[in-house]
Amino acid sequence: MNIVIGPNEAGQRLDKFLRKYLKDVPLSAIFRGIRKGDVKVNGSKAKEKYPLAEGDTLEIKISSNEPKKADFIKIDVDLKITFEDGNILLVEKRPNLLVHSDRKDGEPSLTDFVLSYLNEKGDYRPEDEITFTPAPCNRLDRNTSGIVIFGKNFESLKLLNEMIRERNIKKYYCALVKGRIKDGVYEGYILKDQENNVSKIYDSPVRDSKKIAMEVKTVQSNGLFSFIEIDLITGRSHQLRAHLAHLGNPIIGDAKYGEKKLNAFFNNKFGLDYQFLYAFKLVFTNCPEKLEYMENKTIAESLPPIFKKIKRDVFKF
């Protein structure tokens, strides 16, 4: 089979492209095929790390079933768009929605909503793509809401992921927590129990733990509760929820790490059955050339109505 490399495949290493394209072929067979010349680029053998360029022609003689096109659940679009251009899509994730579906129960994910939206717009046509699918660059827990970043083309997706790793996209959250908490940077160590999907925080490192950090600023407090902004310095699974609970300031509504009595009160009074934690702001710095128009841009989303009502009622005195 012959393939012409397009803009959404250009820039990838040959071996990485083949791993995506030949999903049912063992990695050993892919590398063997590259070495033997069963994969040629522009008529010649190429190294595994060869960077594909737009217009390159690949001749592939490795046996494979017909590669599958991108799979997503087509659904009626129900999205709140925070920002969009040709490279980036920022959308609001609502509670009780996974960013990626585990496909165990066929439940649509945020990614399915986004791909359906882009497909309807004509910005994403799986039949026109070889391996690329628009994808999220950050994740939020099922019951955490707020802004999720999607890359709409391969180069932008790669650059956005690099910016997040280098902390050139700063992510800010707001939360309603129990009690008062001092402003400042808080560090610790997190260890995830994968089987039970629970994270534990330690003040000193333990085996297999990972260092975490966040900066907290109190916006409003009445002593019983505080509305805080958090600069997420490291991004580990359940980090903010577990760390704040460890500090004695659990997030209101958090069924896993919060306090049952408080959660029950807010559920009965406001119908809140998920954590009051919202990814509300992104700040872009040190942007690469393709995304330089985003330099020093701050993009923020307003609180959902239920959070606004709770905040207004808690701090009305």
JSON list of N, CA and C in Angstrom, two decimals, residues 108-146:
[
{"chain": "A", "resi": 108, "resn": "PRO", "atom": "N", "xyz": [-21.04, 8.04, 26.10]},
{"chain": "A", "resi": 108, "resn": "PRO", "atom": "CA", "xyz": [-20.30, 9.07, 25.36]},
{"chain": "A", "resi": 108, "resn": "PRO", "atom": "C", "xyz": [-19.37, 9.86, 26.28]},
{"chain": "A", "resi": 109, "resn": "SER", "atom": "N", "xyz": [-18.27, 10.28, 25.73]},
{"chain": "A", "resi": 109, "resn": "SER", "atom": "CA", "xyz": [-17.29, 11.07, 26.48]},
{"chain": "A", "resi": 109, "resn": "SER", "atom": "C", "xyz": [-17.26, 12.49, 25.92]},
{"chain": "A", "resi": 110, "resn": "LEU", "atom": "N", "xyz": [-16.53, 13.36, 26.61]},
{"chain": "A", "resi": 110, "resn": "LEU", "atom": "CA", "xyz": [-16.33, 14.71, 26.10]},
{"chain": "A", "resi": 110, "resn": "LEU", "atom": "C", "xyz": [-15.67, 14.67, 24.72]},
{"chain": "A", "resi": 111, "resn": "THR", "atom": "N", "xyz": [-14.72, 13.75, 24.54]},
{"chain": "A", "resi": 111, "resn": "THR", "atom": "CA", "xyz": [-14.05, 13.62, 23.25]},
{"chain": "A", "resi": 111, "resn": "THR", "atom": "C", "xyz": [-15.05, 13.27, 22.15]},
{"chain": "A", "resi": 112, "resn": "ASP", "atom": "N", "xyz": [-16.02, 12.41, 22.45]},
{"chain": "A", "resi": 112, "resn": "ASP", "atom": "CA", "xyz": [-17.06, 12.09, 21.46]},
{"chain": "A", "resi": 112, "resn": "ASP", "atom": "C", "xyz": [-17.86, 13.34, 21.08]},
{"chain": "A", "resi": 113, "resn": "PHE", "atom": "N", "xyz": [-18.20, 14.17, 22.08]},
{"chain": "A", "resi": 113, "resn": "PHE", "atom": "CA", "xyz": [-18.93, 15.41, 21.79]},
{"chain": "A", "resi": 113, "resn": "PHE", "atom": "C", "xyz": [-18.09, 16.32, 20.90]},
{"chain": "A", "resi": 114, "resn": "VAL", "atom": "N", "xyz": [-16.80, 16.44, 21.22]},
{"chain": "A", "resi": 114, "resn": "VAL", "atom": "CA", "xyz": [-15.92, 17.32, 20.44]},
{"chain": "A", "resi": 114, "resn": "VAL", "atom": "C", "xyz": [-15.75, 16.82, 19.02]},
{"chain": "A", "resi": 115, "resn": "LEU", "atom": "N", "xyz": [-15.51, 15.52, 18.84]},
{"chain": "A", "resi": 115, "resn": "LEU", "atom": "CA", "xyz": [-15.32, 14.97, 17.50]},
{"chain": "A", "resi": 115, "resn": "LEU", "atom": "C", "xyz": [-16.61, 15.09, 16.67]},
{"chain": "A", "resi": 116, "resn": "SER", "atom": "N", "xyz": [-17.75, 14.89, 17.32]},
{"chain": "A", "resi": 116, "resn": "SER", "atom": "CA", "xyz": [-19.03, 15.07, 16.62]},
{"chain": "A", "resi": 116, "resn": "SER", "atom": "C", "xyz": [-19.21, 16.52, 16.19]},
{"chain": "A", "resi": 117, "resn": "TYR", "atom": "N", "xyz": [-18.85, 17.44, 17.08]},
{"chain": "A", "resi": 117, "resn": "TYR", "atom": "CA", "xyz": [-18.94, 18.87, 16.77]},
{"chain": "A", "resi": 117, "resn": "TYR", "atom": "C", "xyz": [-18.04, 19.24, 15.59]},
{"chain": "A", "resi": 118, "resn": "LEU", "atom": "N", "xyz": [-16.79, 18.79, 15.64]},
{"chain": "A", "resi": 118, "resn": "LEU", "atom": "CA", "xyz": [-15.84, 19.11, 14.57]},
{"chain": "A", "resi": 118, "resn": "LEU", "atom": "C", "xyz": [-16.23, 18.43, 13.26]},
{"chain": "A", "resi": 119, "resn": "ASN", "atom": "N", "xyz": [-16.81, 17.23, 13.37]},
{"chain": "A", "resi": 119, "resn": "ASN", "atom": "CA", "xyz": [-17.27, 16.52, 12.18]},
{"chain": "A", "resi": 119, "resn": "ASN", "atom": "C", "xyz": [-18.43, 17.25, 11.53]},
{"chain": "A", "resi": 120, "resn": "GLU", "atom": "N", "xyz": [-19.36, 17.74, 12.34]},
{"chain": "A", "resi": 120, "resn": "GLU", "atom": "CA", "xyz": [-20.51, 18.50, 11.81]},
{"chain": "A", "resi": 120, "resn": "GLU", "atom": "C", "xyz": [-20.05, 19.78, 11.13]},
{"chain": "A", "resi": 121, "resn": "LYS", "atom": "N", "xyz": [-19.02, 20.42, 11.72]},
{"chain": "A", "resi": 121, "resn": "LYS", "atom": "CA", "xyz": [-18.50, 21.67, 11.15]},
{"chain": "A", "resi": 121, "resn": "LYS", "atom": "C", "xyz": [-17.71, 21.44, 9.87]},
{"chain": "A", "resi": 122, "resn": "GLY", "atom": "N", "xyz": [-17.24, 20.20, 9.68]},
{"chain": "A", "resi": 122, "resn": "GLY", "atom": "CA", "xyz": [-16.37, 19.91, 8.54]},
{"chain": "A", "resi": 122, "resn": "GLY", "atom": "C", "xyz": [-14.91, 20.10, 8.85]},
{"chain": "A", "resi": 123, "resn": "ASP", "atom": "N", "xyz": [-14.58, 20.35, 10.14]},
{"chain": "A", "resi": 123, "resn": "ASP", "atom": "CA", "xyz": [-13.18, 20.53, 10.53]},
{"chain": "A", "resi": 123, "resn": "ASP", "atom": "C", "xyz": [-12.47, 19.20, 10.76]},
{"chain": "A", "resi": 124, "resn": "TYR", "atom": "N", "xyz": [-13.24, 18.13, 10.90]},
{"chain": "A", "resi": 124, "resn": "TYR", "atom": "CA", "xyz": [-12.65, 16.81, 11.09]},
{"chain": "A", "resi": 124, "resn": "TYR", "atom": "C", "xyz": [-13.45, 15.77, 10.32]},
{"chain": "A", "resi": 125, "resn": "ARG", "atom": "N", "xyz": [-12.80, 15.16, 9.34]},
{"chain": "A", "resi": 125, "resn": "ARG", "atom": "CA", "xyz": [-13.41, 14.09, 8.55]},
{"chain": "A", "resi": 125, "resn": "ARG", "atom": "C", "xyz": [-12.52, 12.86, 8.66]},
{"chain": "A", "resi": 126, "resn": "PRO", "atom": "N", "xyz": [-12.92, 11.87, 9.46]},
{"chain": "A", "resi": 126, "resn": "PRO", "atom": "CA", "xyz": [-12.08, 10.68, 9.66]},
{"chain": "A", "resi": 126, "resn": "PRO", "atom": "C", "xyz": [-11.65, 10.03, 8.36]},
{"chain": "A", "resi": 127, "resn": "GLU", "atom": "N", "xyz": [-12.54, 10.06, 7.36]},
{"chain": "A", "resi": 127, "resn": "GLU", "atom": "CA", "xyz": [-12.21, 9.41, 6.08]},
{"chain": "A", "resi": 127, "resn": "GLU", "atom": "C", "xyz": [-11.08, 10.11, 5.34]},
{"chain": "A", "resi": 128, "resn": "ASP", "atom": "N", "xyz": [-10.79, 11.36, 5.71]},
{"chain": "A", "resi": 128, "resn": "ASP", "atom": "CA", "xyz": [-9.71, 12.10, 5.05]},
{"chain": "A", "resi": 128, "resn": "ASP", "atom": "C", "xyz": [-8.38, 12.01, 5.82]},
{"chain": "A", "resi": 129, "resn": "GLU", "atom": "N", "xyz": [-8.43, 11.45, 7.02]},
{"chain": "A", "resi": 129, "resn": "GLU", "atom": "CA", "xyz": [-7.22, 11.37, 7.86]},
{"chain": "A", "resi": 129, "resn": "GLU", "atom": "C", "xyz": [-6.60, 9.97, 7.77]},
{"chain": "A", "resi": 130, "resn": "ILE", "atom": "N", "xyz": [-5.29, 9.92, 7.91]},
{"chain": "A", "resi": 130, "resn": "ILE", "atom": "CA", "xyz": [-4.58, 8.63, 7.90]},
{"chain": "A", "resi": 130, "resn": "ILE", "atom": "C", "xyz": [-4.51, 8.07, 9.32]},
{"chain": "A", "resi": 131, "resn": "THR", "atom": "N", "xyz": [-3.99, 8.86, 10.24]},
{"chain": "A", "resi": 131, "resn": "THR", "atom": "CA", "xyz": [-3.91, 8.40, 11.64]},
{"chain": "A", "resi": 131, "resn": "THR", "atom": "C", "xyz": [-4.40, 9.45, 12.63]},
{"chain": "A", "resi": 132, "resn": "PHE", "atom": "N", "xyz": [-4.48, 10.72, 12.23]},
{"chain": "A", "resi": 132, "resn": "PHE", "atom": "CA", "xyz": [-4.72, 11.79, 13.20]},
{"chain": "A", "resi": 132, "resn": "PHE", "atom": "C", "xyz": [-6.18, 11.88, 13.63]},
{"chain": "A", "resi": 133, "resn": "THR", "atom": "N", "xyz": [-6.37, 12.13, 14.92]},
{"chain": "A", "resi": 133, "resn": "THR", "atom": "CA", "xyz": [-7.67, 12.44, 15.50]},
{"chain": "A", "resi": 133, "resn": "THR", "atom": "C", "xyz": [-7.48, 13.60, 16.48]},
{"chain": "A", "resi": 134, "resn": "PRO", "atom": "N", "xyz": [-8.26, 14.67, 16.38]},
{"chain": "A", "resi": 134, "resn": "PRO", "atom": "CA", "xyz": [-8.18, 15.72, 17.41]},
{"chain": "A", "resi": 134, "resn": "PRO", "atom": "C", "xyz": [-8.32, 15.11, 18.80]},
{"chain": "A", "resi": 135, "resn": "ALA", "atom": "N", "xyz": [-7.53, 15.61, 19.74]},
{"chain": "A", "resi": 135, "resn": "ALA", "atom": "CA", "xyz": [-7.48, 14.96, 21.06]},
{"chain": "A", "resi": 135, "resn": "ALA", "atom": "C", "xyz": [-7.29, 15.98, 22.17]},
{"chain": "A", "resi": 136, "resn": "PRO", "atom": "N", "xyz": [-7.70, 15.61, 23.40]},
{"chain": "A", "resi": 136, "resn": "PRO", "atom": "CA", "xyz": [-7.51, 16.51, 24.55]},
{"chain": "A", "resi": 136, "resn": "PRO", "atom": "C", "xyz": [-6.07, 16.53, 25.01]},
{"chain": "A", "resi": 137, "resn": "CYS", "atom": "N", "xyz": [-5.66, 17.68, 25.55]},
{"chain": "A", "resi": 137, "resn": "CYS", "atom": "CA", "xyz": [-4.30, 17.84, 26.07]},
{"chain": "A", "resi": 137, "resn": "CYS", "atom": "C", "xyz": [-4.27, 17.76, 27.60]},
{"chain": "A", "resi": 138, "resn": "ASN", "atom": "N", "xyz": [-5.40, 17.91, 28.23]},
{"chain": "A", "resi": 138, "resn": "ASN", "atom": "CA", "xyz": [-5.48, 17.80, 29.69]},
{"chain": "A", "resi": 138, "resn": "ASN", "atom": "C", "xyz": [-6.73, 17.02, 30.06]},
{"chain": "A", "resi": 139, "resn": "ARG", "atom": "N", "xyz": [-6.74, 16.49, 31.26]},
{"chain": "A", "resi": 139, "resn": "ARG", "atom": "CA", "xyz": [-7.88, 15.70, 31.71]},
{"chain": "A", "resi": 139, "resn": "ARG", "atom": "C", "xyz": [-8.43, 16.28, 33.00]},
{"chain": "A", "resi": 140, "resn": "LEU", "atom": "N", "xyz": [-9.71, 16.06, 33.21]},
{"chain": "A", "resi": 140, "resn": "LEU", "atom": "CA", "xyz": [-10.35, 16.40, 34.47]},
{"chain": "A", "resi": 140, "resn": "LEU", "atom": "C", "xyz": [-11.06, 15.15, 34.97]},
{"chain": "A", "resi": 141, "resn": "ASP", "atom": "N", "xyz": [-11.12, 14.98, 36.30]},
{"chain": "A", "resi": 141, "resn": "ASP", "atom": "CA", "xyz": [-11.85, 13.85, 36.86]},
{"chain": "A", "resi": 141, "resn": "ASP", "atom": "C", "xyz": [-13.30, 13.89, 36.41]},
{"chain": "A", "resi": 142, "resn": "ARG", "atom": "N", "xyz": [-13.95, 12.74, 36.45]},
{"chain": "A", "resi": 142, "resn": "ARG", "atom": "CA", "xyz": [-15.33, 12.63, 35.98]},
{"chain": "A", "resi": 142, "resn": "ARG", "atom": "C", "xyz": [-16.22, 13.73, 36.55]},
{"chain": "A", "resi": 143, "resn": "ASN", "atom": "N", "xyz": [-16.13, 13.99, 37.85]},
{"chain": "A", "resi": 143, "resn": "ASN", "atom": "CA", "xyz": [-17.04, 14.95, 38.48]},
{"chain": "A", "resi": 143, "resn": "ASN", "atom": "C", "xyz": [-16.40, 16.32, 38.73]},
{"chain": "A", "resi": 144, "resn": "THR", "atom": "N", "xyz": [-15.29, 16.59, 38.07]},
{"chain": "A", "resi": 144, "resn": "THR", "atom": "CA", "xyz": [-14.70, 17.94, 38.06]},
{"chain": "A", "resi": 144, "resn": "THR", "atom": "C", "xyz": [-15.08, 18.59, 36.74]},
{"chain": "A", "resi": 145, "resn": "SER", "atom": "N", "xyz": [-15.49, 19.84, 36.80]},
{"chain": "A", "resi": 145, "resn": "SER", "atom": "CA", "xyz": [-15.90, 20.55, 35.59]},
{"chain": "A", "resi": 145, "resn": "SER", "atom": "C", "xyz": [-14.90, 21.66, 35.26]},
{"chain": "A", "resi": 146, "resn": "GLY", "atom": "N", "xyz": [-15.02, 22.18, 34.04]},
{"chain": "A", "resi": 146, "resn": "GLY", "atom": "CA", "xyz": [-14.16, 23.28, 33.64]},
{"chain": "A", "resi": 146, "resn": "GLY", "atom": "C", "xyz": [-13.57, 23.10, 32.25]}
]
